[in-house]
């Protein structure tokens, strides 16, 4: 599985695009599937630098309905339409995914959705309802966030990537991450914790408890990353049972 980090920032970050990444996974049917995880305000312009082919994506996962996780969809889909995309696209997310994304599209570019030459479909995902979709296995769990947020785990024959979205880890999201090859987890702060967000320490203990192999910390509060990056990197370098890192935009990871 190939992973590319498009953005690693929080909502109002002045240095990094909003947290978003793409995986290219081999399905159980031995086909390549390309999936975008979250698409906030600042993601589309950076996404296109790495993936200029309008037909590239098969699926988009939206963790929750905060702007830094889904408000980039209108601009992303607009450019797919402009570039003549015809391949169907599926957007996955929690209940009301269709209503919320359609409303955002209509606000941004009224009437454009009906002009798309590709079919845009939506799939509601919920904890406890595992899926097999596009030859991959999908499972979900809630984290503790100010807006309902789903953590997702996607499994291919080559391993599992688990993405927290936003929120403090819960026993359910920790269980979902069990033995993941890569856990991409938010770590908004160092101590003290901000309500509804994880910390560097909580992400590390989740990774330890879940027995993951690799941990990527994303969505750090902008000033925390600016002033404490070296200290955090030293802390990550001391982990013993898994590898932990702070990706930057454009970084790749492969397993
Ligand atoms: Zn959020
Ligand atoms: Zn966020």
Coordinates of C-alpha atoms and ligand atoms in Angstrom, one line a residue:
X1 CA 0.0 0.0 0.0
X2 CA 1.2 3.5 -0.9
X3 CA 0.3 6.5 1.2
X4 CA 0.9 10.1 0.3
X5 CA 0.2 12.9 2.8
X6 CA -1.4 15.8 1.0
X7 CA -1.8 17.9 4.2
X8 CA -1.1 17.4 7.9
X9 CA -2.5 20.7 9.4
X10 CA -5.4 21.7 11.5
X11 CA -8.3 24.0 10.4
X12 CA -6.5 27.4 10.5
X13 CA -2.9 26.3 9.9
X14 CA -0.8 28.9 8.0
X15 CA 2.0 26.5 7.1
X16 CA 0.3 23.1 6.3
X17 CA -2.8 22.2 4.3
X18 CA -5.7 20.6 6.3
X19 CA -5.0 16.9 7.2
X20 CA -5.7 14.7 4.1
X21 CA -3.9 11.8 2.5
X22 CA -4.3 9.4 -0.4
X23 CA -3.8 5.6 -0.3
X24 CA -3.2 3.4 -3.3
X25 CA -4.2 -0.1 -2.1
X26 CA -4.2 -3.5 -3.8
X27 CA -7.7 -5.0 -3.5
X28 CA -8.5 -8.6 -2.8
X29 CA -9.3 -8.8 -6.5
X30 CA -5.8 -7.6 -7.2
X31 CA -6.8 -4.2 -8.6
X32 CA -5.4 -0.8 -7.5
X33 CA -7.9 1.3 -5.5
X34 CA -7.1 5.0 -4.9
X35 CA -8.8 6.6 -1.9
X36 CA -8.7 10.2 -0.5
X37 CA -9.1 10.6 3.2
X38 CA -10.8 13.9 4.1
X39 CA -10.8 17.0 1.9
X40 CA -10.8 20.3 3.9
X41 CA -10.8 23.9 2.6
X42 CA -7.2 24.0 1.7
X43 CA -6.7 20.5 0.3
X44 CA -7.8 20.6 -3.4
X45 CA -5.0 22.9 -4.7
X46 CA -2.4 20.7 -3.1
X47 CA -4.1 17.4 -4.1
X48 CA -3.9 18.3 -7.8
X49 CA -0.1 18.9 -7.6
X50 CA 0.3 15.2 -6.7
X51 CA -2.6 13.6 -8.6
X52 CA -3.3 15.5 -11.8
X53 CA -5.3 12.7 -13.5
X54 CA -9.1 13.5 -13.0
X55 CA -9.9 9.8 -13.1
X56 CA -7.4 8.8 -10.4
X57 CA -9.6 8.5 -7.4
X58 CA -12.1 5.7 -6.8
X59 CA -13.4 6.7 -3.3
X60 CA -13.4 9.6 -0.9
X61 CA -13.7 9.1 2.9
X62 CA -15.1 12.0 5.0
X63 CA -14.5 11.5 8.7
X64 CA -16.9 14.3 9.9
X65 CA -18.6 17.5 8.9
X66 CA -16.1 20.2 10.0
X67 CA -14.9 22.4 7.2
X68 CA -11.3 21.4 7.5
X69 CA -12.4 17.8 6.7
X70 CA -15.0 18.2 3.9
X71 CA -15.3 21.8 2.6
X72 CA -12.7 21.2 -0.1
X73 CA -15.1 18.8 -1.9
X74 CA -16.8 21.5 -4.0
X75 CA -13.5 22.7 -5.5
X76 CA -12.2 19.1 -5.9
X77 CA -15.3 17.9 -7.7
X78 CA -15.6 21.1 -9.8
X79 CA -12.1 20.5 -11.2
X80 CA -12.9 16.8 -11.9
X81 CA -15.9 18.0 -13.9
X82 CA -13.9 20.7 -15.7
X83 CA -11.3 18.1 -16.7
X84 CA -13.9 15.8 -18.1
X85 CA -14.0 13.0 -15.5
X86 CA -16.4 10.1 -16.5
X87 CA -15.4 7.4 -14.0
X88 CA -18.0 6.9 -11.1
X89 CA -16.9 8.2 -7.7
X90 CA -18.1 7.1 -4.3
X91 CA -18.1 9.4 -1.2
X92 CA -18.2 7.5 2.1
X93 CA -19.1 8.9 5.4
X94 CA -21.4 8.9 8.4
X95 CA -25.2 9.3 8.2
X96 CA -26.4 12.3 6.1
X97 CA -23.2 12.3 4.0
X98 CA -25.2 12.8 0.8
X99 CA -27.3 15.6 2.2
X100 CA -24.4 17.5 3.7
X101 CA -22.1 17.2 0.7
X102 CA -24.9 18.1 -1.7
X103 CA -25.7 21.2 0.3
X104 CA -22.0 22.2 0.3
X105 CA -21.8 21.7 -3.5
X106 CA -25.1 23.7 -4.1
X107 CA -23.9 26.6 -1.9
X108 CA -20.5 26.7 -3.6
X109 CA -21.5 26.1 -7.2
X110 CA -25.3 26.1 -7.6
X111 CA -26.6 23.7 -10.3
X112 CA -23.2 22.2 -11.2
X113 CA -23.8 18.8 -9.7
X114 CA -26.4 18.1 -12.4
X115 CA -23.7 18.8 -15.0
X116 CA -21.2 16.2 -13.8
X117 CA -20.5 13.6 -16.4
X118 CA -19.5 11.1 -13.8
X119 CA -21.9 9.4 -11.4
X120 CA -21.4 10.6 -7.8
X121 CA -22.8 8.2 -5.3
X122 CA -22.8 8.2 -1.5
X123 CA -22.5 5.5 1.1
X124 CA -23.4 5.8 4.7
X125 CA -21.1 4.0 7.1
X126 CA -21.6 3.3 10.8
X127 CA -19.8 1.6 13.6
X128 CA -20.6 -2.1 13.8
X129 CA -21.5 -2.3 10.1
X130 CA -18.3 -3.5 8.4
X131 CA -18.3 -3.3 4.7
X132 CA -16.6 -5.0 1.7
X133 CA -16.3 -2.3 -0.9
X134 CA -14.2 -2.1 -4.0
X135 CA -12.4 -5.3 -2.9
X136 CA -11.3 -3.8 0.4
X137 CA -12.6 -4.3 4.0
X138 CA -13.9 -1.3 5.9
X139 CA -14.7 -0.8 9.6
X140 CA -15.7 2.2 11.7
X141 CA -15.7 3.5 15.3
X142 CA -16.6 6.8 17.0
X143 CA -14.0 9.0 18.6
X144 CA -14.7 11.7 21.2
X145 CA -15.0 15.0 19.2
X146 CA -17.2 18.2 19.3
X147 CA -18.8 17.0 16.1
X148 CA -19.6 13.3 15.6
X149 CA -16.5 11.8 14.0
X150 CA -15.8 8.3 12.7
X151 CA -12.4 6.6 12.7
X152 CA -12.0 4.2 9.8
X153 CA -9.9 1.1 9.2
X154 CA -9.3 0.0 5.6
X155 CA -7.8 -3.5 5.1
X156 CA -6.1 -4.8 1.9
X157 CA -4.1 -8.0 1.4
X158 CA -1.0 -5.9 2.2
X159 CA -2.2 -4.6 5.6
X160 CA -4.5 -2.1 7.3
X161 CA -4.5 1.7 7.5
X162 CA -6.5 3.2 10.3
X163 CA -7.3 7.0 10.3
X164 CA -8.7 8.7 13.4
X165 CA -10.2 11.8 11.8
X166 CA -10.6 14.2 14.7
X167 CA -11.1 13.4 18.4
X168 CA -9.8 11.9 21.5
X169 CA -9.3 8.1 21.1
X170 CA -12.1 5.9 22.6
X171 CA -12.0 2.2 23.6
X172 CA -13.9 1.6 20.3
X173 CA -11.4 3.5 18.1
X174 CA -8.5 1.9 19.9
X175 CA -10.0 -1.5 19.2
X176 CA -10.5 -0.6 15.6
X177 CA -6.8 0.3 15.2
X178 CA -5.7 -3.2 16.6
X179 CA -2.6 -4.4 14.8
X180 CA -2.9 -1.8 12.0
X181 CA 0.1 -1.5 9.8
X182 CA -0.3 2.3 9.9
X183 CA -2.3 4.4 12.3
X184 CA -2.8 8.0 11.2
X185 CA -3.9 9.8 14.3
X186 CA -4.7 13.3 15.2
X187 CA -2.6 14.8 18.0
X188 CA -4.0 18.4 18.4
X189 CA -2.0 19.2 21.5
X190 CA 0.6 18.3 24.0
X191 CA -0.6 18.4 27.6
X192 CA -3.0 19.7 28.8
X193 CA -5.5 18.1 26.5
X194 CA -8.1 20.3 24.7
X195 CA -11.7 18.9 25.1
X196 CA -12.7 16.8 22.1
X197 CA -9.1 16.3 20.8
X198 CA -6.3 13.9 21.2
X199 CA -2.7 14.7 22.4
X200 CA 0.7 13.4 21.4
X201 CA 0.6 11.2 24.5
X202 CA -2.9 9.8 23.9
X203 CA -2.0 8.9 20.3
X204 CA 1.2 7.2 21.5
X205 CA -0.6 5.2 24.2
X206 CA -3.4 4.3 21.7
X207 CA -0.8 3.0 19.2
X208 CA 0.9 1.0 22.0
X209 CA -2.3 -0.5 23.3
X210 CA -3.5 -1.3 19.8
X211 CA -0.2 -2.9 18.8
X212 CA 0.2 -1.0 15.6
X213 CA 3.3 -1.1 13.6
X214 CA 3.6 2.5 12.5
X215 CA 2.0 5.8 13.8
X216 CA 1.8 9.0 11.9
X217 CA 0.8 12.0 13.9
X218 CA -1.3 14.7 12.1
X219 CA -3.5 17.7 12.8
X220 CA -1.2 19.2 15.5
X221 CA -2.3 22.6 16.6
X222 CA -0.3 25.1 14.6
X223 CA 1.6 26.8 17.4
X224 CA 2.2 23.5 19.1
X225 CA 3.9 22.2 16.0
X226 CA 5.7 25.5 15.4
X227 CA 7.2 25.6 18.9
X228 CA 7.4 22.0 20.0
X229 CA 8.2 20.1 16.9
X230 CA 11.7 19.1 17.9
X231 CA 10.6 18.0 21.4
X232 CA 7.8 16.0 19.9
X233 CA 10.1 14.3 17.4
X234 CA 12.5 13.3 20.2
X235 CA 9.5 11.8 22.0
X236 CA 8.5 9.9 18.9
X237 CA 12.1 8.6 18.4
X238 CA 12.0 7.0 21.8
X239 CA 9.1 4.6 21.0
X240 CA 10.1 1.0 21.2
X241 CA 7.4 -1.2 19.9
X242 CA 6.4 0.8 16.8
X243 CA 7.7 3.5 14.6
X244 CA 6.2 6.9 15.1
X245 CA 6.7 10.0 12.8
X246 CA 5.4 13.5 12.0
X247 CA 4.7 13.5 8.3
X248 CA 5.0 16.7 6.2
X249 CA 3.0 17.4 3.1
X250 CA 4.2 15.4 0.2
X251 CA 5.7 12.7 2.4
X252 CA 5.2 9.1 1.2
X253 CA 5.0 5.9 3.2
X254 CA 4.8 2.4 1.8
X255 CA 4.1 -1.1 3.1
Ligands
LIG1 ZN1 -13.2 18.4 13.7
LIG2 ZN1 -10.0 19.1 12.1

